[in-house]
Short mmCIF file of C-alpha atoms in Angstrom, two decimals:
data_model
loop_
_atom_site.label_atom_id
_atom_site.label_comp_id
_atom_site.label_asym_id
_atom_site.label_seq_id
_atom_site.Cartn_x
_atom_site.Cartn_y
_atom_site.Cartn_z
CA UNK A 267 34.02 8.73 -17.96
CA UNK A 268 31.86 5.85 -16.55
CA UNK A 269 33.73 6.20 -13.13
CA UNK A 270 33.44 10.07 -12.61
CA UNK A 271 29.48 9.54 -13.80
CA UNK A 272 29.40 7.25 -11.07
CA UNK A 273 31.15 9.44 -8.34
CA UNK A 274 28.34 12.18 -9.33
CA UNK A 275 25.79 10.23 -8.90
CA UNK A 276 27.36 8.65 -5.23
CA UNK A 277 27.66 12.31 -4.27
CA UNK A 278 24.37 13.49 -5.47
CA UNK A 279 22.47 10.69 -3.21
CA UNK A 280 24.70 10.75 -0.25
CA UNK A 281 24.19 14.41 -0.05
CA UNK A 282 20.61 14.10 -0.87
CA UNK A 283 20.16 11.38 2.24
CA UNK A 284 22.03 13.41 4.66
CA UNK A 285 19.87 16.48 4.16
CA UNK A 286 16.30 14.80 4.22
CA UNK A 287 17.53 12.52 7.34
CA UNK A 288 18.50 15.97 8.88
CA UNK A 289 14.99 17.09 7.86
CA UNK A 290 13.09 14.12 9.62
CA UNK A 291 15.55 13.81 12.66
CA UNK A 292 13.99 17.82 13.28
CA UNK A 293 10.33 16.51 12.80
CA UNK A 294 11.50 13.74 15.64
CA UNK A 295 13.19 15.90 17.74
CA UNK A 296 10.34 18.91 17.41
CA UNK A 297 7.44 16.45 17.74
CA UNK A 298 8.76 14.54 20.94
CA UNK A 299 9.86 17.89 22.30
CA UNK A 300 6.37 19.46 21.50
CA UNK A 301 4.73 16.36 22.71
CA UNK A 302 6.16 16.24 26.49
CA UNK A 303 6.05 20.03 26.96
CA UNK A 304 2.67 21.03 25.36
CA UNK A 305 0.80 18.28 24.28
CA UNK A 306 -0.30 16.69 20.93
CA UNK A 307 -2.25 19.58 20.34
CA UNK A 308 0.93 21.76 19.46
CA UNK A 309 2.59 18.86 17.71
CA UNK A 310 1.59 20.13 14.42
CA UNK A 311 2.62 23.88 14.71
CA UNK A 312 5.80 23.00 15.94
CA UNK A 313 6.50 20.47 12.80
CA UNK A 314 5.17 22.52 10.13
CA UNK A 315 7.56 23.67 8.04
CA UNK A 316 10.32 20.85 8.14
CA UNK A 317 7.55 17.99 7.44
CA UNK A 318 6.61 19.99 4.92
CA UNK A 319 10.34 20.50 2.78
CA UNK A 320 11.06 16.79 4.13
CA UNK A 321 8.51 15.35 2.76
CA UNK A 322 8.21 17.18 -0.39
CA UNK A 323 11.85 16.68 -0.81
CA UNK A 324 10.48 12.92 -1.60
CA UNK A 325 9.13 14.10 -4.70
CA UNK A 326 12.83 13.86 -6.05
CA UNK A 327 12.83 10.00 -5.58
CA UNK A 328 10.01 9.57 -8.19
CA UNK A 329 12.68 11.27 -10.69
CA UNK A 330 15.25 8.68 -8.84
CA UNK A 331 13.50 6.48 -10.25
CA UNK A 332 12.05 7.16 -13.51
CA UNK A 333 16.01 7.88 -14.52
CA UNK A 334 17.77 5.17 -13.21
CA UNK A 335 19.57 6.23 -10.54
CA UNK A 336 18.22 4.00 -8.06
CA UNK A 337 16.70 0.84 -8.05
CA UNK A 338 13.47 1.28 -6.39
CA UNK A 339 10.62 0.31 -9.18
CA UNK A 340 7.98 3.37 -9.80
CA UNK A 341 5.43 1.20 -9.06
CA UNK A 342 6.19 1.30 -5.27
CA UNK A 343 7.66 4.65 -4.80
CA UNK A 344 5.07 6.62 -6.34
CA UNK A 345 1.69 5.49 -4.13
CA UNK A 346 3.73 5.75 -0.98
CA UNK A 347 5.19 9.38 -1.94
CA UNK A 348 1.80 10.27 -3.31
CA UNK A 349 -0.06 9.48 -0.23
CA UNK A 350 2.22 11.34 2.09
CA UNK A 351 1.93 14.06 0.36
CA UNK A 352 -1.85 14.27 -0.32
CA UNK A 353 -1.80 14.27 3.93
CA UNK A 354 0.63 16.70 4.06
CA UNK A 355 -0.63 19.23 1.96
CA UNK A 356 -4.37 18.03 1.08
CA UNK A 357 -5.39 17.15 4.72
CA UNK A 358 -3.16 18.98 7.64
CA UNK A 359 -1.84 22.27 5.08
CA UNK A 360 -5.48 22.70 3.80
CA UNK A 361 -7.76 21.78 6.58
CA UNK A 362 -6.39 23.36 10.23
CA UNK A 363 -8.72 21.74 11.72
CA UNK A 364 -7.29 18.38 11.56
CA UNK A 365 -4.16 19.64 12.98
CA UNK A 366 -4.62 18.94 16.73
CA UNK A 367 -5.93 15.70 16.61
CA UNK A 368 -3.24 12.89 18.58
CA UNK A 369 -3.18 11.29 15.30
CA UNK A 370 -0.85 14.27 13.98
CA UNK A 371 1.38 12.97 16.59
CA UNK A 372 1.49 9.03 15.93
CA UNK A 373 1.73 10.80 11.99
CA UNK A 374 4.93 12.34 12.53
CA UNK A 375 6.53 9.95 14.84
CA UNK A 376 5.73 7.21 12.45
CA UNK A 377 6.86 8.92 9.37
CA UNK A 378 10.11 10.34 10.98
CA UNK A 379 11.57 7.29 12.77
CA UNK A 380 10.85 5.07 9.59
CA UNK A 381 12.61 8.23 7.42
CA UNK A 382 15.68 8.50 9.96
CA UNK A 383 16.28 4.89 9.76
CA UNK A 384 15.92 4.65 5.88
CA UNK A 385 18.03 7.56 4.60
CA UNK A 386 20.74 7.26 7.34
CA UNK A 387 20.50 3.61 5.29
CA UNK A 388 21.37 4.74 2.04
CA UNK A 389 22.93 7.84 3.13
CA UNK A 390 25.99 5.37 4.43
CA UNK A 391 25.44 2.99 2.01
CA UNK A 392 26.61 5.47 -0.87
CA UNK A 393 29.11 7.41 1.04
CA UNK A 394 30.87 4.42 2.46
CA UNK A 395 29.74 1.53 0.23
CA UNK A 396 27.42 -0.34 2.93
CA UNK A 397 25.53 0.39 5.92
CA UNK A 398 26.05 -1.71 9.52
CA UNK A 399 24.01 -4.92 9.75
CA UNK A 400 22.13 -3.54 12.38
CA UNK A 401 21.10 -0.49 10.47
CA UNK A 402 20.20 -3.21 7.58
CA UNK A 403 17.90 -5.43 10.05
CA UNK A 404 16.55 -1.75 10.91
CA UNK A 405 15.68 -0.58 7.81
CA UNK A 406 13.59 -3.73 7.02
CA UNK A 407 12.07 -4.46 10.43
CA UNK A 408 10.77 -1.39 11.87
CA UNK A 409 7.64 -1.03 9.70
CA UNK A 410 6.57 -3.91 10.81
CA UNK A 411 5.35 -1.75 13.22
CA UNK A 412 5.94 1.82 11.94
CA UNK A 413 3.76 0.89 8.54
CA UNK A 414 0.73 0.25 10.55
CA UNK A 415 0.92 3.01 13.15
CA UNK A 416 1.50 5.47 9.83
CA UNK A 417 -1.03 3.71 7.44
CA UNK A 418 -3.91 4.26 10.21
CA UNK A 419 -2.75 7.75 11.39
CA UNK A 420 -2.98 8.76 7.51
CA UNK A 421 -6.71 7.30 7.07
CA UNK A 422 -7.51 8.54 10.15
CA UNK A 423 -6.79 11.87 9.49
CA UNK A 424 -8.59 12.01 6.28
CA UNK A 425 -11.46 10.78 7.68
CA UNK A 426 -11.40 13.09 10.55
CA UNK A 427 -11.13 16.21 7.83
CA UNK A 428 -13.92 15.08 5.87
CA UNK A 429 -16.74 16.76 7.27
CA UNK A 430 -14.56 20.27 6.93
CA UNK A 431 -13.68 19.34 3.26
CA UNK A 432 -17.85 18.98 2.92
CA UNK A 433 -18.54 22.05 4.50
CA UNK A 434 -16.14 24.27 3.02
CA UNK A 435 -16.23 23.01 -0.37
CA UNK A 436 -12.31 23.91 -0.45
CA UNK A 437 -11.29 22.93 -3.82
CA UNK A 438 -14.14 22.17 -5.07
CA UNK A 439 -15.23 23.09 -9.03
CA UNK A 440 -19.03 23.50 -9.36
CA UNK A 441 -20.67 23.61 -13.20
CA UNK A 442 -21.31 25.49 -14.88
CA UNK A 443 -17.67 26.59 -16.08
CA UNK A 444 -15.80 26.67 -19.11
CA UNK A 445 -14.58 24.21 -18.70
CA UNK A 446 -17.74 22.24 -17.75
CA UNK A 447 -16.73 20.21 -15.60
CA UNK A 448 -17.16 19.45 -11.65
CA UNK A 449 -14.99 18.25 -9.14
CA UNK A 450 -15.80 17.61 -5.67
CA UNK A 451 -12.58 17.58 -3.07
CA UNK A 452 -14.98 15.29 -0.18
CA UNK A 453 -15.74 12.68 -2.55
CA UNK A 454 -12.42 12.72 -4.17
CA UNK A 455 -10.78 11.93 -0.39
CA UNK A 456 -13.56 9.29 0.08
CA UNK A 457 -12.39 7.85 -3.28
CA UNK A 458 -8.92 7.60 -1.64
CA UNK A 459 -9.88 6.36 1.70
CA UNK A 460 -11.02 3.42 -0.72
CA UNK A 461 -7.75 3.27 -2.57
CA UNK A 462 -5.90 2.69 1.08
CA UNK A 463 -8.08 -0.25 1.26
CA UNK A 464 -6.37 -2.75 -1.53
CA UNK A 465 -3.39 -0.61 -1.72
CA UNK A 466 -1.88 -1.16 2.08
CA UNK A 467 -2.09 -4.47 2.12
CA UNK A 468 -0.20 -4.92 -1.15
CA UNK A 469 2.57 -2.55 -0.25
CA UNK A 470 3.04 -4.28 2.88
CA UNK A 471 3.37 -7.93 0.86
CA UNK A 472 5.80 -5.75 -1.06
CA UNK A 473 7.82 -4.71 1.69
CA UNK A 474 7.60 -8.25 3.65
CA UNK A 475 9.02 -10.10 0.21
CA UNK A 476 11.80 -6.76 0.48
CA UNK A 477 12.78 -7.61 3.97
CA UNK A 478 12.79 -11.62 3.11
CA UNK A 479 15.41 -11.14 0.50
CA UNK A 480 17.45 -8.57 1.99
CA UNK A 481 18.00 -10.12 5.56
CA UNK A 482 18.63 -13.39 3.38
CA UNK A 483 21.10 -11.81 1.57
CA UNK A 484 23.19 -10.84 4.37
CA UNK A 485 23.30 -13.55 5.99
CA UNK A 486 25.04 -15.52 3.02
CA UNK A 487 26.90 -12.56 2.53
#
């Protein structure tokens, strides 16, 4: 019984791999595409809708998580998801005005490389039991640079959207209500612009210790 639970749950996450790295290798392809033919300005329109099922298609690794079914602690799967996803939907879906901005384009490009690289990763590593070493040194390498380029694209854009979340007052919830009580969306982004401060730096020291003790690992391996 153990051994067919486990052959479910290879399945599951090979086929779950396969069809998010299909969803970020057509970000890659429709960004650079978009990029050399029309400019940055067109990046977004043209990477829409498969950003936005990739990406929300993360949501399922939280639940990965909380159940066991990979390793990857809560702790550091849930501010990364989280934060994509507030720029996904609560910057770039909500505010159109963001959209053309270059930073759009170092977004994507960051997000999707880094995404093709990690579930190609796992996506071999459950269907054939382990990935090539150069697909490991990959997967714990590239954000070196890719987690910089991604981290400042991100803050960026919420920080170029600001004065349209002010203006607007999209999402806003003025008192009095019944339920009295106010939200307001402009200071609730400024409020995470100040959460990327502490927070990048300690998921990078995360992933730096991750990359220390897998690269060690193969090499003794």
């Amino acid at each position: 019984m153990a051994g067919f639970l486990s052959g479910i749950r290879s399945l599951y996450l090979s086929v779950y791999n396969w069809a998010v790295f299909y969803g970020w290798f057509q970000v890659l392809y429709l960004a650079i595409k978009t990029l050399k033919e029309y400019g940055h300005e067109q990046v977004y329109d043209a990477v829409e809708r498969p950003l936005q099922l990739a990406q929300t298609a993360a949501i399922l690794e939280i639940l990965h998580s909380l159940v066991g079914l990979v390793r990857s602690p809560v702790s550091a799967t849930l501010p990364q998801i989280a934060s994509r996803l507030y720029v996904t939907w609560g910057i770039l879906w909500s505010f159109p005005e963001a959209r053309s901005h270059v930073l759009v384009s170092s977004l994507v490009i960051s997000w999707s490389i880094t995404e093709i690289i990690r579930y190609s990763f796992f996506g071999l590593k459950e269907t054939f039991g382990a990935p090539p070493s150069w697909l490991l040194w990959l997967r714990y390498s590239t954000f070196l640079v890719l987690y910089p380029t991604g981290i400042t694209s991100e803050v960026g854009l919420i920080y170029i959207a600001l004065p349209y979340m002010k203006a607007s007052e999209k999402y806003c919830l003025r008192m009095p209500n019944k339920w009295n009580f106010s939200f307001d969306y402009f200071y609730g982004a400024v409020l995470v612009l100040g959460i990327y401060v502490p927070g990048s730096p300690h998921l990078y020291t995360y992933m730096l210790g991750q990359r220390k003790k897998a690269l060690s690992k193969a090499k003794t391996a």
